[in-house]
Amino acid sequence: MGDKMKKTLLAAVLGCALGLAHSAFAWDQQPNHYKVRIDADAQRAHVEADVWIEGQELAMFNAFPIPGLKNGQATFIDKLDVRSMDGKPIAVTDKGEGEYTLQGDRRVRLSYDVRLEHDKYDWPGGQEEVLYHTDEGVMAIGYYLFLVPGEKMPGQTRVEFDLPKGWTARTPWKQAGAPNVFTADTRRELVNNALFLGTAQQEQFTSGGMRISLVLGKRHWPQRAMMRELIERQLASYVALFGRPPLAERYLIVANPGATGDGGAFAGSFSQFLKGDINAMTRPFWGRVMAHELLHFWNGHSLVPAQPSEEWFKEGVTDYLTVTTMARNGMFDQAHVTRFLENLGRGQSVARQGQGLKSTVQEAVKDKHNAWLLVYGGGSIAGLAMDVELRRATGNKVGLPDVMKALYAEFAQPGKTYTHADIVRVAKQVGGVDLGPLLQRIVATTEPYDLKPVMEELGFDYEHFLFMLEHDITPRADATAAQRQRFRDIFGFDYK
């Protein structure tokens, strides 16, 4: 055999061997499966799964330590057992905080329990963003039920629930034929969502081209028509504001009584606590939370920042647009708009003088739950100032909604993100105004922003007393027609 033939044969053998080695680790093209059984007393979930592990990591995403729980939500995982598909044990190393390493690049069988004790503890984002019990069942975020591949999770995932008698699973996933069986298309869709497992009732309807599932505890079920009205009116406003529906098509809203009245948004769902009675008088409070979380399906989940430092835009501008759309929809009256505007300055004073916060608005995301007055309040100030400056410079022809629509058209695509520079660039394209210096003063310095010129451009005198937390706006007798028009264009009514 000649040298050339030997080399050719050797290359063929090596190529075959490498091909076999690669095929041993290639995804088997099969879906992943999870079966979740909730015990009769709803104190424990038992999970059985077979899942393709690409890489060497298994994870409970978004687990974080709190005082008394160094491994955070992962503390509640018991009896973790990992085996090959032929039943052989696989060694697992627990790295803490929900991170595990194992020999992967293959399909494995998982078995573990989750103790449903999360609502015995205080979490920075609230129990509505983790897990809690009601007398009708359990609300859980998928993060804290599903151990998943840490590096990549190819293929669809089929989830089956085995629930106590009379319970039903309410999820934002696609129904897979049988009751309590669903499919999630991606790892994010699987874990980054709220679920309700229990007897709470559900109302489903289509609004803005989306399928909405509203799950309410029995206390607030009789008020579902009022909630549905708010949802439908706000969604219509958001479709108009951004120019089209959000990227996802199905949304689950889970709302139950809770003292905080707060909420959290996820990939295709949100979880909210409702404080007190649900009626027209309290709508500016519970409705604002609900409307804010709904708006995140556009600004937050479809329009995604590249860096955490733009959390002010994701949260604060969302809150500003929530207030303006609710006002235009007749759900915020003049008194509530006045309070909102006065609270912008008051919040700055509390954050800087009361709490002694030293970070910029951009940096505040590092301690978001303690510095929310900067993240939300500072971001709302930025939203108002941007809106007013755009309208002032263009003779009330262009405002922040025009910038949001243009940003959405360019960046609301899977995997695409925007930066701070993009916000400035798009605003200049749309309105011919360089908002860079304005945003520098508001979000990139530690000095409180002077709201007086902004309020004057809306036709108000603005007074504040630093150590008394008094911040007042009063209509100017000499307000120009352009200033009054500016307020009307933003909030939808004339200030009396």
Tab-separated table of C-alpha atoms in Angstrom, residues 26-413:
chain	number	residue	atom	x	y	z
A	26	ALA	CA	-25.512	15.510	19.132
A	27	TRP	CA	-29.026	16.333	20.279
A	28	ASP	CA	-31.272	13.321	19.745
A	29	GLN	CA	-34.034	15.502	18.219
A	30	GLN	CA	-36.519	14.392	20.903
A	31	PRO	CA	-38.615	16.712	23.072
A	32	ASN	CA	-37.929	17.114	26.759
A	33	HIS	CA	-40.475	15.873	29.288
A	34	TYR	CA	-41.370	16.962	32.819
A	35	LYS	CA	-44.051	15.491	35.039
A	36	VAL	CA	-44.921	17.519	38.127
A	37	ARG	CA	-46.972	15.907	40.886
A	38	ILE	CA	-48.310	18.139	43.647
A	39	ASP	CA	-49.010	16.334	46.919
A	40	ALA	CA	-52.527	16.481	48.355
A	41	ASP	CA	-51.505	19.006	51.021
A	42	ALA	CA	-49.708	21.167	48.417
A	43	GLN	CA	-46.516	21.244	50.473
A	44	ARG	CA	-44.304	19.343	48.064
A	45	ALA	CA	-43.875	18.927	44.315
A	46	HIS	CA	-42.284	15.768	42.937
A	47	VAL	CA	-40.696	16.158	39.508
A	48	GLU	CA	-39.691	13.408	37.088
A	49	ALA	CA	-38.057	14.399	33.808
A	50	ASP	CA	-36.030	13.278	30.866
A	51	VAL	CA	-34.109	16.111	29.274
A	52	TRP	CA	-31.219	16.602	26.897
A	53	ILE	CA	-28.285	18.194	28.772
A	54	GLU	CA	-26.135	20.102	26.318
A	55	GLY	CA	-22.920	20.979	28.115
A	56	GLN	CA	-22.113	20.110	31.699
A	57	GLU	CA	-24.527	22.247	33.698
A	58	LEU	CA	-27.912	21.803	35.356
A	59	ALA	CA	-29.511	24.865	36.888
A	60	MET	CA	-32.340	26.451	38.802
A	61	PHE	CA	-32.233	29.831	37.130
A	62	ASN	CA	-32.756	33.029	39.114
A	63	ALA	CA	-32.044	31.425	42.502
A	64	PHE	CA	-30.404	33.969	44.792
A	65	PRO	CA	-29.398	34.003	48.467
A	66	ILE	CA	-31.305	35.821	51.176
A	67	PRO	CA	-30.582	36.000	54.913
A	68	GLY	CA	-31.018	32.517	56.343
A	69	LEU	CA	-31.009	30.811	52.925
A	70	LYS	CA	-27.526	30.870	51.427
A	71	ASN	CA	-28.735	28.908	48.388
A	72	GLY	CA	-31.917	30.920	48.007
A	73	GLN	CA	-34.797	29.128	46.299
A	74	ALA	CA	-32.563	26.125	45.562
A	75	THR	CA	-32.643	25.386	49.308
A	76	PHE	CA	-36.000	23.721	48.772
A	77	ILE	CA	-34.732	21.052	46.338
A	78	ASP	CA	-34.636	17.572	47.925
A	79	LYS	CA	-33.654	14.094	46.772
A	80	LEU	CA	-32.042	15.122	43.500
A	81	ASP	CA	-31.203	12.009	41.504
A	82	VAL	CA	-29.724	12.023	37.995
A	83	ARG	CA	-29.369	8.907	35.863
A	84	SER	CA	-28.551	7.952	32.317
A	85	MET	CA	-31.430	6.746	30.189
A	86	ASP	CA	-30.423	3.136	30.925
A	87	GLY	CA	-30.683	3.773	34.673
A	88	LYS	CA	-27.048	4.237	35.675
A	89	PRO	CA	-26.390	6.927	38.340
A	90	ILE	CA	-24.673	10.125	37.214
A	91	ALA	CA	-22.551	12.043	39.703
A	92	VAL	CA	-23.707	15.617	40.336
A	93	THR	CA	-21.689	18.395	41.997
A	94	ASP	CA	-23.720	21.032	43.817
A	95	LYS	CA	-22.000	24.417	43.332
A	96	GLY	CA	-24.635	26.284	45.369
A	97	GLU	CA	-27.388	28.772	44.493
A	98	GLY	CA	-29.026	26.321	42.097
A	99	GLU	CA	-25.974	25.487	39.985
A	100	TYR	CA	-24.905	21.881	39.400
A	101	THR	CA	-22.293	20.217	37.207
A	102	LEU	CA	-22.497	16.731	35.726
A	103	GLN	CA	-21.339	14.721	32.738
A	104	GLY	CA	-23.720	15.953	30.083
A	105	ASP	CA	-24.066	16.108	26.303
A	106	ARG	CA	-26.699	13.398	26.512
A	107	ARG	CA	-30.266	12.771	27.607
A	108	VAL	CA	-30.675	12.108	31.325
A	109	ARG	CA	-33.441	11.256	33.747
A	110	LEU	CA	-34.065	13.658	36.618
A	111	SER	CA	-35.939	13.031	39.831
A	112	TYR	CA	-36.261	15.565	42.637
A	113	ASP	CA	-38.661	17.116	45.114
A	114	VAL	CA	-39.373	20.797	45.693
A	115	ARG	CA	-40.581	21.754	49.154
A	116	LEU	CA	-43.205	24.453	48.570
A	117	GLU	CA	-42.114	26.570	51.540
A	118	HIS	CA	-41.114	29.704	49.681
A	119	ASP	CA	-43.880	31.877	51.139
A	120	LYS	CA	-42.443	31.440	54.627
A	121	TYR	CA	-39.706	33.896	53.621
A	122	ASP	CA	-39.450	37.477	52.417
A	123	TRP	CA	-38.008	37.873	48.927
A	124	PRO	CA	-36.697	41.178	47.507
A	125	GLY	CA	-39.178	41.105	44.619
A	126	GLY	CA	-42.007	39.757	46.756
A	127	GLN	CA	-43.646	36.335	46.987
A	128	GLU	CA	-45.655	37.141	43.852
A	129	GLU	CA	-42.369	36.716	41.949
A	130	VAL	CA	-41.476	33.390	43.597
A	131	LEU	CA	-44.254	31.154	45.019
A	132	TYR	CA	-47.188	31.410	47.398
A	133	HIS	CA	-50.227	29.440	48.580
A	134	THR	CA	-53.863	30.464	48.692
A	135	ASP	CA	-56.868	28.474	49.887
A	136	GLU	CA	-57.453	27.711	46.177
A	137	GLY	CA	-54.007	26.448	45.223
A	138	VAL	CA	-50.419	27.481	44.511
A	139	MET	CA	-48.936	30.233	42.367
A	140	ALA	CA	-45.399	29.374	41.271
A	141	ILE	CA	-42.858	30.866	38.909
A	142	GLY	CA	-41.389	28.214	36.617
A	143	TYR	CA	-37.863	29.068	37.722
A	144	TYR	CA	-38.506	27.421	41.061
A	145	LEU	CA	-40.082	24.181	39.833
A	146	PHE	CA	-37.866	23.229	36.898
A	147	LEU	CA	-34.223	22.234	36.937
A	148	VAL	CA	-33.050	22.768	33.358
A	149	PRO	CA	-29.845	22.569	31.296
A	150	GLY	CA	-27.686	25.558	32.159
A	151	GLU	CA	-25.976	26.067	28.806
A	152	LYS	CA	-28.607	25.282	26.187
A	153	MET	CA	-31.948	23.489	26.023
A	154	PRO	CA	-32.797	22.460	22.448
A	155	GLY	CA	-36.251	21.399	21.362
A	156	GLN	CA	-39.737	21.728	22.789
A	157	THR	CA	-40.630	20.711	26.319
A	158	ARG	CA	-43.759	18.787	27.258
A	159	VAL	CA	-45.050	19.345	30.783
A	160	GLU	CA	-47.655	17.194	32.507
A	161	PHE	CA	-49.184	18.018	35.884
A	162	ASP	CA	-50.553	15.432	38.309
A	163	LEU	CA	-52.652	17.542	40.669
A	164	PRO	CA	-54.868	17.102	43.716
A	165	LYS	CA	-58.484	16.283	42.970
A	166	GLY	CA	-60.403	19.199	41.474
A	167	TRP	CA	-57.273	21.190	40.604
A	168	THR	CA	-56.417	22.543	37.154
A	169	ALA	CA	-53.137	23.908	35.797
A	170	ARG	CA	-53.345	27.462	34.437
A	171	THR	CA	-50.316	28.282	32.279
A	172	PRO	CA	-49.357	30.548	29.356
A	173	TRP	CA	-48.154	27.507	27.350
A	174	LYS	CA	-49.883	25.755	24.487
A	175	GLN	CA	-52.341	23.043	25.473
A	176	ALA	CA	-51.099	19.629	24.310
A	177	GLY	CA	-54.426	17.854	23.902
A	178	ALA	CA	-55.009	16.202	27.275
A	179	PRO	CA	-56.023	18.209	30.360
A	180	ASN	CA	-53.082	19.598	32.359
A	181	VAL	CA	-50.590	18.789	29.592
A	182	PHE	CA	-48.732	21.598	27.804
A	183	THR	CA	-45.787	22.357	25.545
A	184	ALA	CA	-43.264	25.181	25.937
A	185	ASP	CA	-41.223	26.112	22.880
A	186	THR	CA	-38.104	27.379	24.657
A	187	ARG	CA	-36.313	27.200	27.995
A	188	ARG	CA	-37.237	30.832	28.654
A	189	GLU	CA	-40.907	30.114	28.013
A	190	LEU	CA	-40.704	27.159	30.407
A	191	VAL	CA	-39.045	28.820	33.387
A	192	ASN	CA	-39.707	32.550	32.962
A	193	ASN	CA	-43.457	32.382	33.566
A	194	ALA	CA	-46.079	32.348	36.281
A	195	LEU	CA	-48.365	29.326	36.788
A	196	PHE	CA	-51.391	28.728	38.958
A	197	LEU	CA	-52.213	25.216	40.080
A	198	GLY	CA	-55.523	24.896	41.875
A	199	THR	CA	-59.222	25.651	41.741
A	200	ALA	CA	-59.177	29.401	40.960
A	201	GLN	CA	-61.418	30.321	38.045
A	202	GLN	CA	-60.205	31.533	34.673
A	203	GLU	CA	-61.686	33.830	32.048
A	204	GLN	CA	-60.223	33.728	28.534
A	205	PHE	CA	-60.682	36.352	25.839
A	206	THR	CA	-58.928	37.835	22.843
A	207	SER	CA	-57.726	41.425	22.943
A	208	GLY	CA	-55.378	43.210	20.562
A	209	GLY	CA	-54.824	39.951	18.688
A	210	MET	CA	-53.645	38.169	21.837
A	211	ARG	CA	-55.127	35.337	23.845
A	212	ILE	CA	-55.546	36.493	27.441
A	213	SER	CA	-56.174	34.157	30.375
A	214	LEU	CA	-57.269	35.957	33.547
A	215	VAL	CA	-57.026	33.799	36.686
A	216	LEU	CA	-58.551	35.322	39.816
A	217	GLY	CA	-59.002	34.229	43.384
A	218	LYS	CA	-62.601	33.899	44.530
A	219	ARG	CA	-62.543	37.212	46.440
A	220	HIS	CA	-62.028	39.219	43.248
A	221	TRP	CA	-63.726	36.972	40.706
A	222	PRO	CA	-66.970	39.020	40.848
A	223	GLN	CA	-64.999	42.111	39.727
A	224	ARG	CA	-63.514	40.443	36.649
A	225	ALA	CA	-65.558	42.613	34.246
A	226	MET	CA	-63.897	45.758	35.600
A	227	MET	CA	-60.466	44.156	35.259
A	228	ARG	CA	-61.233	42.970	31.761
A	229	GLU	CA	-62.326	46.478	30.754
A	230	LEU	CA	-59.024	47.914	31.989
A	231	ILE	CA	-57.016	45.190	30.252
A	232	GLU	CA	-58.774	45.644	26.923
A	233	ARG	CA	-58.582	49.437	26.942
A	234	GLN	CA	-54.920	49.479	27.937
A	235	LEU	CA	-53.946	46.816	25.415
A	236	ALA	CA	-55.641	48.801	22.660
A	237	SER	CA	-53.661	51.872	23.719
A	238	TYR	CA	-50.392	49.910	23.736
A	239	VAL	CA	-50.984	48.473	20.266
A	240	ALA	CA	-51.536	52.042	19.036
A	241	LEU	CA	-48.542	53.347	21.006
A	242	PHE	CA	-46.046	50.797	19.686
A	243	GLY	CA	-47.597	50.207	16.284
A	244	ARG	CA	-48.252	46.481	16.623
A	245	PRO	CA	-48.824	43.707	19.213
A	246	PRO	CA	-45.969	42.309	21.318
A	247	LEU	CA	-43.898	39.340	20.189
A	248	ALA	CA	-45.718	36.707	22.233
A	249	GLU	CA	-49.318	35.733	21.519
A	250	ARG	CA	-50.585	34.249	24.811
A	251	TYR	CA	-50.667	35.878	28.230
A	252	LEU	CA	-51.614	34.571	31.628
A	253	ILE	CA	-52.572	37.007	34.386
A	254	VAL	CA	-52.682	35.581	37.907
A	255	ALA	CA	-54.111	37.882	40.587
A	256	ASN	CA	-54.809	37.097	44.233
A	257	PRO	CA	-55.271	39.098	47.440
A	258	GLY	CA	-51.990	40.326	48.907
A	259	ALA	CA	-50.887	43.117	51.225
A	260	THR	CA	-48.253	44.608	48.915
A	261	GLY	CA	-50.485	45.242	45.910
A	262	ASP	CA	-47.394	44.673	43.749
A	263	GLY	CA	-46.709	42.509	40.715
A	264	GLY	CA	-44.077	40.967	38.486
A	265	ALA	CA	-43.973	40.438	34.711
A	266	PHE	CA	-42.543	37.396	32.955
A	267	ALA	CA	-42.130	36.163	29.385
A	268	GLY	CA	-45.823	35.479	28.727
A	269	SER	CA	-47.490	36.130	32.064
A	270	PHE	CA	-47.578	38.246	35.164
A	271	SER	CA	-48.366	37.688	38.800
A	272	GLN	CA	-50.076	40.365	40.893
A	273	PHE	CA	-51.204	40.844	44.449
A	274	LEU	CA	-54.440	42.825	44.824
A	275	LYS	CA	-54.632	45.005	47.903
A	276	GLY	CA	-58.104	45.745	49.243
A	277	ASP	CA	-61.277	46.001	47.226
A	278	ILE	CA	-61.420	46.192	43.448
A	279	ASN	CA	-63.617	49.073	42.352
A	280	ALA	CA	-63.492	52.312	40.374
A	281	MET	CA	-62.203	54.269	43.376
A	282	THR	CA	-59.196	51.977	43.871
A	283	ARG	CA	-58.548	51.459	40.141
A	284	PRO	CA	-55.711	54.022	39.978
A	285	PHE	CA	-53.796	51.762	42.389
A	286	TRP	CA	-54.476	48.139	41.395
A	287	GLY	CA	-55.079	49.203	37.807
A	288	ARG	CA	-51.767	51.012	37.585
A	289	VAL	CA	-49.890	47.881	38.664
A	290	MET	CA	-51.824	45.728	36.198
A	291	ALA	CA	-51.424	48.223	33.362
A	292	HIS	CA	-47.702	48.617	34.106
A	293	GLU	CA	-47.121	44.862	33.951
A	294	LEU	CA	-49.126	44.595	30.730
A	295	LEU	CA	-47.022	47.315	29.138
A	296	HIS	CA	-43.882	45.279	29.911
A	297	PHE	CA	-44.932	42.816	27.218
A	298	TRP	CA	-43.919	45.600	24.827
A	299	ASN	CA	-41.280	47.598	26.734
A	300	GLY	CA	-39.254	44.945	28.490
A	301	HIS	CA	-40.021	41.635	26.820
A	302	SER	CA	-40.342	42.647	23.151
A	303	LEU	CA	-38.184	45.780	23.387
A	304	VAL	CA	-35.173	44.556	25.381
A	305	PRO	CA	-32.229	46.616	26.708
A	306	ALA	CA	-28.704	45.405	25.979
A	307	GLN	CA	-27.424	46.458	29.409
A	308	PRO	CA	-28.929	46.464	32.923
A	309	SER	CA	-28.041	50.169	33.142
A	310	GLU	CA	-31.093	50.897	30.959
A	311	GLU	CA	-33.461	49.503	33.606
A	312	TRP	CA	-34.638	53.095	34.103
A	313	PHE	CA	-36.029	52.993	30.559
A	314	LYS	CA	-37.567	49.560	30.992
A	315	GLU	CA	-39.216	50.366	34.353
A	316	GLY	CA	-39.465	54.134	34.739
A	317	VAL	CA	-40.498	55.004	31.205
A	318	THR	CA	-42.955	52.107	31.365
A	319	ASP	CA	-44.478	53.649	34.490
A	320	TYR	CA	-44.671	57.090	32.879
A	321	LEU	CA	-46.422	55.677	29.803
A	322	THR	CA	-48.736	53.669	32.055
A	323	VAL	CA	-49.912	56.849	33.766
A	324	THR	CA	-50.325	58.819	30.540
A	325	THR	CA	-52.316	56.071	28.802
A	326	MET	CA	-54.512	55.476	31.850
A	327	ALA	CA	-55.197	59.210	32.008
A	328	ARG	CA	-56.080	59.280	28.316
A	329	ASN	CA	-58.374	56.296	28.917
A	330	GLY	CA	-60.192	58.118	31.719
A	331	MET	CA	-58.779	55.901	34.485
A	332	PHE	CA	-56.568	58.595	36.048
A	333	ASP	CA	-58.338	61.856	36.870
A	334	GLN	CA	-56.778	65.275	37.409
A	335	ALA	CA	-56.134	64.665	41.106
A	336	HIS	CA	-54.201	61.471	40.390
A	337	VAL	CA	-52.182	63.082	37.604
A	338	THR	CA	-51.321	65.969	39.940
A	339	ARG	CA	-50.213	63.524	42.616
A	340	PHE	CA	-48.092	61.611	40.102
A	341	LEU	CA	-46.308	64.769	38.948
A	342	GLU	CA	-45.727	66.013	42.491
A	343	ASN	CA	-44.475	62.585	43.595
A	344	LEU	CA	-41.734	62.656	40.963
A	345	GLY	CA	-39.946	65.404	42.860
A	346	ARG	CA	-40.912	64.000	46.250
A	347	GLY	CA	-39.429	60.631	45.313
A	348	GLN	CA	-36.116	62.257	44.371
A	349	SER	CA	-35.961	63.962	47.746
A	350	VAL	CA	-36.735	60.768	49.673
A	351	ALA	CA	-34.157	58.800	47.696
A	352	ARG	CA	-31.368	61.352	48.022
A	353	GLN	CA	-31.999	63.038	51.369
A	354	GLY	CA	-34.091	60.419	53.165
A	355	GLN	CA	-32.441	57.169	52.058
A	356	GLY	CA	-29.082	58.731	51.286
A	357	LEU	CA	-28.785	56.920	47.961
A	358	LYS	CA	-25.579	57.912	46.167
A	359	SER	CA	-25.800	55.994	42.899
A	360	THR	CA	-26.884	57.394	39.575
A	361	VAL	CA	-30.231	56.329	38.139
A	362	GLN	CA	-28.372	54.027	35.742
A	363	GLU	CA	-26.341	52.459	38.549
A	364	ALA	CA	-29.374	52.015	40.829
A	365	VAL	CA	-30.301	48.760	39.054
A	366	LYS	CA	-27.531	47.060	41.055
A	367	ASP	CA	-29.757	47.422	44.129
A	368	LYS	CA	-33.078	47.778	42.344
A	369	HIS	CA	-35.370	46.713	45.178
A	370	ASN	CA	-33.884	49.209	47.643
A	371	ALA	CA	-33.329	51.934	45.058
A	372	TRP	CA	-36.655	51.646	43.259
A	373	LEU	CA	-37.324	55.368	43.784
A	374	LEU	CA	-34.357	56.029	41.496
A	375	VAL	CA	-35.027	53.245	38.984
A	376	TYR	CA	-38.780	53.827	38.660
A	377	GLY	CA	-38.997	57.464	39.762
A	378	GLY	CA	-35.831	58.621	38.007
A	379	GLY	CA	-36.888	56.748	34.888
A	380	SER	CA	-40.336	58.370	35.021
A	381	ILE	CA	-38.712	61.795	35.319
A	382	ALA	CA	-36.607	60.953	32.264
A	383	GLY	CA	-39.730	59.861	30.378
A	384	LEU	CA	-41.588	63.082	31.221
A	385	ALA	CA	-38.594	65.298	30.433
A	386	MET	CA	-37.981	63.535	27.103
A	387	ASP	CA	-41.645	63.849	26.156
A	388	VAL	CA	-41.836	67.527	27.069
A	389	GLU	CA	-38.571	68.430	25.328
A	390	LEU	CA	-39.561	66.646	22.124
A	391	ARG	CA	-42.927	68.389	22.072
A	392	ARG	CA	-41.439	71.793	22.928
A	393	ALA	CA	-38.814	71.557	20.198
A	394	THR	CA	-41.253	70.378	17.519
A	395	GLY	CA	-44.200	72.640	18.263
A	396	ASN	CA	-46.091	69.711	19.860
A	397	LYS	CA	-45.804	67.644	16.682
A	398	VAL	CA	-43.536	64.866	18.041
A	399	GLY	CA	-43.508	63.279	21.489
A	400	LEU	CA	-42.176	60.258	23.334
A	401	PRO	CA	-44.823	57.939	21.796
A	402	ASP	CA	-43.266	58.599	18.378
A	403	VAL	CA	-39.860	57.554	19.721
A	404	MET	CA	-41.306	54.415	21.292
A	405	LYS	CA	-42.949	53.428	18.011
A	406	ALA	CA	-39.704	53.944	16.092
A	407	LEU	CA	-37.651	52.012	18.668
A	408	TYR	CA	-40.189	49.207	18.551
A	409	ALA	CA	-40.108	49.019	14.758
A	410	GLU	CA	-36.315	48.695	14.807
A	411	PHE	CA	-35.612	46.588	17.893
A	412	ALA	CA	-38.670	44.460	18.718
A	413	GLN	CA	-37.201	41.338	17.132
